[in-house]
Amino acid sequence: MPTDPADLLRQRGYRVTGQRLTVLRAVSGEPHMTADAVAETVRAEMGSISIQAVYDVLGVLVDVGLIRRIQPAGSPARFEARVSDNHHHVICRICGRVADVDCAAGSAPCLTAVDDMGYEIDEAEVIYWGRCPECRSQARG
Ligand SMILES: [Zn+2]
Ligand SMILES: [Zn+2]
């Protein structure tokens, strides 16, 4: 399997465009970005791009497996370039900060279903919710 993003895009029948590579770079540079934050970063680098275009490019990159979409309940989708290790996320209920958490135990997917219902399971999505250290210390202060 090719690891070059351009090769991956071509292999899946997508054209390699400056926009797609710039969006990928933005997501690689800062994990758990929202689409709005990606748009801001991309605009700083290559000028105007519509939020719809950003969503389209993010969709393509998710489709080819270059980035992963996280969709926490009640918050905008986040995107990250750390794919394929099935890591989990811890999210602050107060400020929305997201951090990576490694698999709970063993190799991915770390949650072995008691009964897999005959499915071939390849991913377990876990989100831990709580309060981040900063919000905790603010609550104390
Ligand atoms: Zn917080
Ligand atoms: Zn992550």
GROMACS .gro file of C-alpha atoms and ligand atoms in nm:
model
  143
    1MET     CA    1   0.000   0.000   0.000
    2PRO     CA    2   0.150   0.333  -0.103
    3THR     CA    3   0.207   0.584   0.172
    4ASP     CA    4   0.253   0.884  -0.053
    5PRO     CA    5  -0.070   1.087  -0.029
    6ALA     CA    6  -0.054   1.173  -0.399
    7ASP     CA    7  -0.027   0.804  -0.490
    8LEU     CA    8  -0.318   0.716  -0.262
    9LEU     CA    9  -0.538   0.981  -0.420
   10ARG     CA   10  -0.451   0.867  -0.772
   11GLN     CA   11  -0.508   0.504  -0.682
   12ARG     CA   12  -0.862   0.586  -0.572
   13GLY     CA   13  -0.926   0.780  -0.890
   14TYR     CA   14  -0.895   1.127  -0.742
   15ARG     CA   15  -0.691   1.403  -0.901
   16VAL     CA   16  -0.402   1.538  -0.696
   17THR     CA   17  -0.471   1.907  -0.646
   18GLY     CA   18  -0.294   2.178  -0.453
   19GLN     CA   19  -0.611   2.227  -0.249
   20ARG     CA   20  -0.623   1.862  -0.144
   21LEU     CA   21  -0.257   1.856  -0.044
   22THR     CA   22  -0.285   2.186   0.143
   23VAL     CA   23  -0.587   2.065   0.341
   24LEU     CA   24  -0.404   1.741   0.422
   25ARG     CA   25  -0.101   1.940   0.543
   26ALA     CA   26  -0.324   2.156   0.762
   27VAL     CA   27  -0.485   1.853   0.927
   28SER     CA   28  -0.146   1.683   0.969
   29GLY     CA   29  -0.006   1.994   1.135
   30GLU     CA   30  -0.272   2.020   1.402
   31PRO     CA   31  -0.477   1.721   1.515
   32HIS     CA   32  -0.851   1.737   1.586
   33MET     CA   33  -0.917   2.049   1.380
   34THR     CA   34  -1.269   2.153   1.295
   35ALA     CA   35  -1.352   2.226   0.930
   36ASP     CA   36  -1.362   2.598   1.019
   37ALA     CA   37  -1.009   2.584   1.156
   38VAL     CA   38  -0.892   2.394   0.850
   39ALA     CA   39  -1.046   2.661   0.627
   40GLU     CA   40  -0.865   2.933   0.820
   41THR     CA   41  -0.528   2.759   0.789
   42VAL     CA   42  -0.577   2.686   0.420
   43ARG     CA   43  -0.680   3.047   0.351
   44ALA     CA   44  -0.365   3.173   0.518
   45GLU     CA   45  -0.164   2.955   0.284
   46MET     CA   46  -0.341   2.977  -0.050
   47GLY     CA   47  -0.600   3.252  -0.033
   48SER     CA   48  -0.975   3.218  -0.045
   49ILE     CA   49  -1.145   2.881  -0.027
   50SER     CA   50  -1.511   2.829   0.055
   51ILE     CA   51  -1.613   2.628   0.357
   52GLN     CA   52  -1.805   2.398   0.121
   53ALA     CA   53  -1.487   2.333  -0.077
   54VAL     CA   54  -1.307   2.253   0.248
   55TYR     CA   55  -1.582   2.005   0.342
   56ASP     CA   56  -1.557   1.847  -0.004
   57VAL     CA   57  -1.180   1.804   0.023
   58LEU     CA   58  -1.207   1.669   0.380
   59GLY     CA   59  -1.463   1.417   0.253
   60VAL     CA   60  -1.226   1.299  -0.019
   61LEU     CA   61  -0.935   1.265   0.225
   62VAL     CA   62  -1.152   1.067   0.469
   63ASP     CA   63  -1.267   0.849   0.180
   64VAL     CA   64  -0.912   0.757   0.075
   65GLY     CA   65  -0.815   0.697   0.438
   66LEU     CA   66  -0.563   0.979   0.471
   67ILE     CA   67  -0.753   1.144   0.753
   68ARG     CA   68  -1.009   1.036   1.007
   69ARG     CA   69  -1.328   1.211   1.108
   70ILE     CA   70  -1.432   1.222   1.473
   71GLN     CA   71  -1.789   1.322   1.540
   72PRO     CA   72  -1.840   1.391   1.911
   73ALA     CA   73  -2.202   1.433   2.018
   74GLY     CA   74  -2.307   1.796   2.025
   75SER     CA   75  -1.987   1.932   1.875
   76PRO     CA   76  -1.861   1.997   1.522
   77ALA     CA   77  -1.672   1.718   1.347
   78ARG     CA   78  -1.296   1.708   1.404
   79PHE     CA   79  -1.034   1.580   1.163
   80GLU     CA   80  -0.696   1.423   1.223
   81ALA     CA   81  -0.419   1.261   1.021
   82ARG     CA   82  -0.336   0.998   1.282
   83VAL     CA   83  -0.521   0.709   1.119
   84SER     CA   84  -0.527   0.331   1.139
   85ASP     CA   85  -0.420   0.285   1.502
   86ASN     CA   86  -0.779   0.298   1.630
   87HIS     CA   87  -0.684   0.535   1.911
   88HIS     CA   88  -0.956   0.695   2.117
   89HIS     CA   89  -1.031   1.046   2.236
   90VAL     CA   90  -1.092   1.223   2.561
   91ILE     CA   91  -1.298   1.540   2.531
   92CYS     CA   92  -1.354   1.818   2.781
   93ARG     CA   93  -1.724   1.883   2.840
   94ILE     CA   94  -1.653   2.246   2.924
   95CYS     CA   95  -1.405   2.381   2.666
   96GLY     CA   96  -1.424   2.105   2.405
   97ARG     CA   97  -1.051   2.034   2.405
   98VAL     CA   98  -0.971   1.697   2.246
   99ALA     CA   99  -0.675   1.472   2.330
  100ASP     CA  100  -0.563   1.134   2.199
  101VAL     CA  101  -0.587   0.828   2.419
  102ASP     CA  102  -0.423   0.503   2.316
  103CYS     CA  103  -0.617   0.182   2.286
  104ALA     CA  104  -0.744   0.066   2.625
  105ALA     CA  105  -0.565  -0.267   2.604
  106GLY     CA  106  -0.402  -0.490   2.345
  107SER     CA  107  -0.413  -0.430   1.975
  108ALA     CA  108  -0.679  -0.254   1.770
  109PRO     CA  109  -0.971  -0.281   1.783
  110CYS     CA  110  -0.927  -0.297   2.155
  111LEU     CA  111  -1.287  -0.366   2.239
  112THR     CA  112  -1.368  -0.727   2.180
  113ALA     CA  113  -1.741  -0.765   2.161
  114VAL     CA  114  -1.889  -1.030   2.385
  115ASP     CA  115  -2.093  -1.139   2.084
  116ASP     CA  116  -1.986  -0.998   1.747
  117MET     CA  117  -2.320  -1.099   1.590
  118GLY     CA  118  -2.128  -1.247   1.300
  119TYR     CA  119  -1.982  -0.909   1.197
  120GLU     CA  120  -1.616  -0.871   1.112
  121ILE     CA  121  -1.532  -0.582   1.345
  122ASP     CA  122  -1.237  -0.359   1.251
  123GLU     CA  123  -1.294  -0.047   1.455
  124ALA     CA  124  -1.413   0.045   1.801
  125GLU     CA  125  -1.508   0.406   1.853
  126VAL     CA  126  -1.469   0.527   2.209
  127ILE     CA  127  -1.498   0.879   2.343
  128TYR     CA  128  -1.416   0.950   2.705
  129TRP     CA  129  -1.589   1.262   2.835
  130GLY     CA  130  -1.478   1.470   3.129
  131ARG     CA  131  -1.310   1.795   3.232
  132CYS     CA  132  -0.962   1.888   3.114
  133PRO     CA  133  -0.690   1.988   3.366
  134GLU     CA  134  -0.730   2.357   3.281
  135CYS     CA  135  -1.105   2.363   3.334
  136ARG     CA  136  -1.061   2.163   3.655
  137SER     CA  137  -0.814   2.411   3.799
  138GLN     CA  138  -1.038   2.701   3.697
  139ALA     CA  139  -1.329   2.539   3.879
  140ARG     CA  140  -1.113   2.516   4.189
  141GLY     CA  141  -0.987   2.873   4.170
  142ZN      ZN  142  -1.158   2.217   2.929
  143ZN      ZN  143  -0.681   1.170   1.769
   0.00000   0.00000   0.00000
